[in-house]
């Protein structure tokens, strides 16, 4: 336990109030942040830091919403379809994009009441994470490391949206290993959400012969 003079020196050096050095860190209980690959010691430390950083970001986001009286309600909480394709169709209907191409995915997430952050994770073994509605979310954080192409980042937004819609009961901060069945379902949801069959057929027919 540092002496008060040491705390004051740290606070001055960091440019923060002393209370921020001793206050309890915010924690997220309904965080879905998993990986199918074994992380190195450094990557585990990066993951722990990202958990903490995400909790702070979400707390600040909610504070700004309350001060501005601009809280967006989550519009997809009642979606109960278990089939990934049907769930994707239902989400598009609610967001009023039944078959059209999605031109601005971040804006669409805002309309859905989902907080979205594009952020570098410090490693590339996982592409995104999400936080359930009962823990200050729903929120999605997507890994924007330089090696991850923007197309993968967009798909990750839709993938995490799939988890929020399909796997409401799976949000547990203590679980770190991926569930292969849930990952496949989220991938199917993302594919049908981003490019529904009707839209794909329309584009295919328009470009046939080119």
Short mmCIF file of C-alpha atoms in Angstrom, two decimals:
data_model
loop_
_atom_site.label_atom_id
_atom_site.label_comp_id
_atom_site.label_asym_id
_atom_site.label_seq_id
_atom_site.Cartn_x
_atom_site.Cartn_y
_atom_site.Cartn_z
CA UNK A 1 0.00 0.00 0.00
CA UNK A 2 1.65 3.25 -1.11
CA UNK A 3 2.03 6.21 1.23
CA UNK A 4 -0.26 9.19 0.66
CA UNK A 5 2.70 11.26 -0.58
CA UNK A 6 3.44 8.58 -3.18
CA UNK A 7 -0.19 8.56 -4.31
CA UNK A 8 -0.13 12.33 -4.67
CA UNK A 9 3.07 12.16 -6.72
CA UNK A 10 1.55 9.50 -8.99
CA UNK A 11 -1.63 11.54 -9.42
CA UNK A 12 0.35 14.64 -10.34
CA UNK A 13 2.49 12.70 -12.83
CA UNK A 14 -0.55 11.10 -14.46
CA UNK A 15 -2.69 14.22 -14.37
CA UNK A 16 -5.60 12.56 -12.56
CA UNK A 17 -7.33 13.05 -9.18
CA UNK A 18 -5.99 10.88 -6.35
CA UNK A 19 -9.41 9.24 -6.02
CA UNK A 20 -9.01 7.66 -9.45
CA UNK A 21 -5.94 5.77 -8.22
CA UNK A 22 -7.76 4.19 -5.27
CA UNK A 23 -11.31 3.82 -6.60
CA UNK A 24 -12.63 0.34 -7.38
CA UNK A 25 -12.26 -0.53 -11.05
CA UNK A 26 -15.52 -1.08 -12.95
CA UNK A 27 -16.12 -4.70 -13.88
CA UNK A 28 -18.33 -6.40 -16.44
CA UNK A 29 -20.08 -9.64 -15.52
CA UNK A 30 -21.92 -10.23 -18.82
CA UNK A 31 -18.92 -9.93 -21.11
CA UNK A 32 -18.42 -12.31 -24.03
CA UNK A 33 -14.72 -12.26 -24.86
CA UNK A 34 -13.49 -15.63 -26.05
CA UNK A 35 -10.80 -17.15 -28.20
CA UNK A 36 -10.25 -20.54 -29.80
CA UNK A 37 -6.47 -20.15 -29.58
CA UNK A 38 -4.14 -20.29 -26.60
CA UNK A 39 -2.88 -16.85 -25.69
CA UNK A 40 0.68 -16.03 -24.68
CA UNK A 41 1.39 -14.37 -21.33
CA UNK A 42 1.62 -10.98 -23.00
CA UNK A 43 -1.64 -11.54 -24.87
CA UNK A 44 -3.41 -12.57 -21.66
CA UNK A 45 -2.21 -9.34 -20.05
CA UNK A 46 -3.48 -7.41 -23.09
CA UNK A 47 -6.85 -9.19 -22.78
CA UNK A 48 -7.15 -8.31 -19.09
CA UNK A 49 -6.30 -4.69 -19.85
CA UNK A 50 -8.87 -4.66 -22.64
CA UNK A 51 -11.55 -5.96 -20.25
CA UNK A 52 -10.77 -3.11 -17.86
CA UNK A 53 -10.61 -0.55 -20.67
CA UNK A 54 -13.94 -1.73 -22.08
CA UNK A 55 -15.60 -1.36 -18.66
CA UNK A 56 -14.28 2.22 -18.36
CA UNK A 57 -15.36 3.09 -21.92
CA UNK A 58 -18.84 1.73 -21.31
CA UNK A 59 -19.18 3.56 -17.99
CA UNK A 60 -18.16 6.84 -19.66
CA UNK A 61 -20.52 6.18 -22.58
CA UNK A 62 -23.46 5.61 -20.22
CA UNK A 63 -22.56 8.75 -18.24
CA UNK A 64 -22.59 10.87 -21.41
CA UNK A 65 -25.92 9.35 -22.45
CA UNK A 66 -27.47 10.20 -19.11
CA UNK A 67 -26.11 13.76 -19.11
CA UNK A 68 -27.32 14.38 -22.66
CA UNK A 69 -30.59 12.50 -22.06
CA UNK A 70 -29.86 10.65 -25.28
CA UNK A 71 -30.11 7.00 -24.27
CA UNK A 72 -30.95 4.74 -27.21
CA UNK A 73 -33.24 1.80 -26.30
CA UNK A 74 -32.16 -1.65 -27.46
CA UNK A 75 -34.57 -2.52 -30.26
CA UNK A 76 -33.62 -6.16 -30.72
CA UNK A 77 -34.22 -7.54 -27.24
CA UNK A 78 -37.44 -9.29 -28.25
CA UNK A 79 -35.95 -11.19 -31.18
CA UNK A 80 -36.39 -14.84 -30.18
CA UNK A 81 -35.76 -16.74 -33.42
CA UNK A 82 -33.22 -19.53 -32.87
CA UNK A 83 -32.45 -20.18 -36.53
CA UNK A 84 -29.60 -17.84 -37.60
CA UNK A 85 -31.14 -17.03 -41.01
CA UNK A 86 -34.59 -16.31 -39.60
CA UNK A 87 -33.06 -14.21 -36.81
CA UNK A 88 -31.11 -12.18 -39.38
CA UNK A 89 -34.28 -11.61 -41.43
CA UNK A 90 -36.16 -10.51 -38.30
CA UNK A 91 -33.40 -8.08 -37.28
CA UNK A 92 -33.38 -6.55 -40.76
CA UNK A 93 -37.16 -6.12 -40.58
CA UNK A 94 -36.95 -4.34 -37.23
CA UNK A 95 -34.20 -2.04 -38.51
CA UNK A 96 -36.16 -1.41 -41.72
CA UNK A 97 -33.56 -2.82 -44.12
CA UNK A 98 -35.43 -5.97 -45.27
CA UNK A 99 -33.28 -6.71 -48.32
CA UNK A 100 -31.29 -3.57 -49.09
CA UNK A 101 -27.50 -3.40 -48.95
CA UNK A 102 -26.17 -1.98 -45.69
CA UNK A 103 -24.23 1.17 -46.52
CA UNK A 104 -23.40 2.31 -42.96
CA UNK A 105 -23.17 -0.53 -40.46
CA UNK A 106 -22.04 1.62 -37.46
CA UNK A 107 -25.03 3.94 -37.93
CA UNK A 108 -27.32 0.93 -38.13
CA UNK A 109 -25.94 -0.39 -34.82
CA UNK A 110 -26.61 3.02 -33.25
CA UNK A 111 -30.20 2.86 -34.49
CA UNK A 112 -30.50 -0.58 -32.92
CA UNK A 113 -29.38 0.83 -29.55
CA UNK A 114 -25.99 -0.90 -29.60
CA UNK A 115 -22.86 0.92 -28.45
CA UNK A 116 -20.05 0.30 -30.94
CA UNK A 117 -16.33 0.82 -30.51
CA UNK A 118 -13.56 0.19 -33.05
CA UNK A 119 -10.40 -0.34 -31.02
CA UNK A 120 -6.97 -1.96 -31.29
CA UNK A 121 -6.71 -5.01 -29.03
CA UNK A 122 -2.92 -5.32 -29.05
CA UNK A 123 -3.14 -8.85 -30.52
CA UNK A 124 -4.97 -10.54 -33.39
CA UNK A 125 -6.09 -13.91 -32.00
CA UNK A 126 -9.65 -12.66 -31.55
CA UNK A 127 -11.66 -10.21 -33.62
CA UNK A 128 -14.27 -8.80 -31.26
CA UNK A 129 -16.18 -8.91 -28.00
CA UNK A 130 -19.63 -7.94 -26.83
CA UNK A 131 -21.42 -6.95 -23.62
CA UNK A 132 -25.02 -7.87 -22.83
CA UNK A 133 -27.79 -5.35 -22.21
CA UNK A 134 -28.04 -6.08 -18.48
CA UNK A 135 -24.46 -4.89 -17.91
CA UNK A 136 -24.71 -1.42 -19.42
CA UNK A 137 -24.77 -2.61 -23.01
CA UNK A 138 -25.53 -3.94 -25.39
CA UNK A 139 -22.13 -3.08 -26.76
CA UNK A 140 -19.74 -4.40 -29.39
CA UNK A 141 -16.00 -3.76 -29.51
CA UNK A 142 -14.18 -4.72 -32.72
CA UNK A 143 -10.46 -5.30 -33.08
CA UNK A 144 -8.93 -2.79 -35.51
CA UNK A 145 -5.33 -4.03 -35.48
CA UNK A 146 -3.56 -3.12 -38.72
CA UNK A 147 -3.35 -6.75 -39.90
CA UNK A 148 -7.14 -7.18 -39.70
CA UNK A 149 -8.82 -5.99 -42.95
CA UNK A 150 -11.84 -3.72 -42.74
CA UNK A 151 -14.03 -6.42 -44.29
CA UNK A 152 -13.18 -8.70 -41.37
CA UNK A 153 -13.97 -5.89 -38.95
CA UNK A 154 -17.40 -5.35 -40.53
CA UNK A 155 -18.09 -9.07 -40.39
CA UNK A 156 -17.06 -9.06 -36.70
CA UNK A 157 -19.69 -6.42 -35.95
CA UNK A 158 -22.36 -8.64 -37.50
CA UNK A 159 -20.91 -11.74 -35.81
CA UNK A 160 -21.10 -10.17 -32.33
CA UNK A 161 -24.60 -8.93 -33.14
CA UNK A 162 -25.45 -12.57 -33.81
CA UNK A 163 -24.30 -13.51 -30.31
CA UNK A 164 -26.36 -10.69 -28.78
CA UNK A 165 -29.47 -11.91 -30.58
CA UNK A 166 -28.99 -15.70 -30.56
CA UNK A 167 -27.06 -16.40 -27.37
CA UNK A 168 -28.48 -14.12 -24.69
CA UNK A 169 -27.87 -16.72 -21.98
CA UNK A 170 -24.21 -17.27 -22.82
CA UNK A 171 -22.81 -13.99 -21.53
CA UNK A 172 -20.47 -14.92 -18.69
CA UNK A 173 -17.21 -13.06 -18.09
CA UNK A 174 -15.56 -16.12 -16.54
CA UNK A 175 -15.80 -18.20 -19.74
CA UNK A 176 -12.88 -17.69 -22.11
CA UNK A 177 -13.08 -20.67 -24.51
CA UNK A 178 -15.17 -20.51 -27.67
CA UNK A 179 -18.23 -22.71 -28.19
CA UNK A 180 -17.91 -24.03 -31.75
CA UNK A 181 -21.66 -24.44 -32.26
CA UNK A 182 -22.38 -20.88 -31.12
CA UNK A 183 -19.55 -19.53 -33.28
CA UNK A 184 -20.97 -21.29 -36.37
CA UNK A 185 -24.43 -19.91 -35.62
CA UNK A 186 -23.06 -16.37 -35.22
CA UNK A 187 -21.18 -16.71 -38.52
CA UNK A 188 -24.35 -17.88 -40.30
CA UNK A 189 -26.29 -14.99 -38.80
CA UNK A 190 -23.61 -12.50 -39.91
CA UNK A 191 -23.62 -13.84 -43.47
CA UNK A 192 -27.40 -13.66 -43.84
CA UNK A 193 -27.56 -10.29 -42.08
CA UNK A 194 -24.92 -8.64 -44.27
CA UNK A 195 -25.96 -10.30 -47.56
CA UNK A 196 -29.48 -11.79 -47.44
CA UNK A 197 -30.37 -14.35 -50.10
CA UNK A 198 -32.75 -12.01 -51.93
CA UNK A 199 -30.11 -9.29 -52.13
CA UNK A 200 -27.48 -11.76 -53.27
CA UNK A 201 -29.73 -13.09 -56.06
CA UNK A 202 -30.54 -9.54 -57.17
CA UNK A 203 -26.86 -8.57 -57.36
CA UNK A 204 -25.99 -11.83 -59.10
CA UNK A 205 -28.65 -11.33 -61.77
CA UNK A 206 -27.68 -7.69 -62.32
CA UNK A 207 -24.03 -8.60 -62.88
CA UNK A 208 -24.56 -11.84 -64.79
CA UNK A 209 -22.35 -12.06 -67.88
CA UNK A 210 -19.88 -9.41 -66.76
#
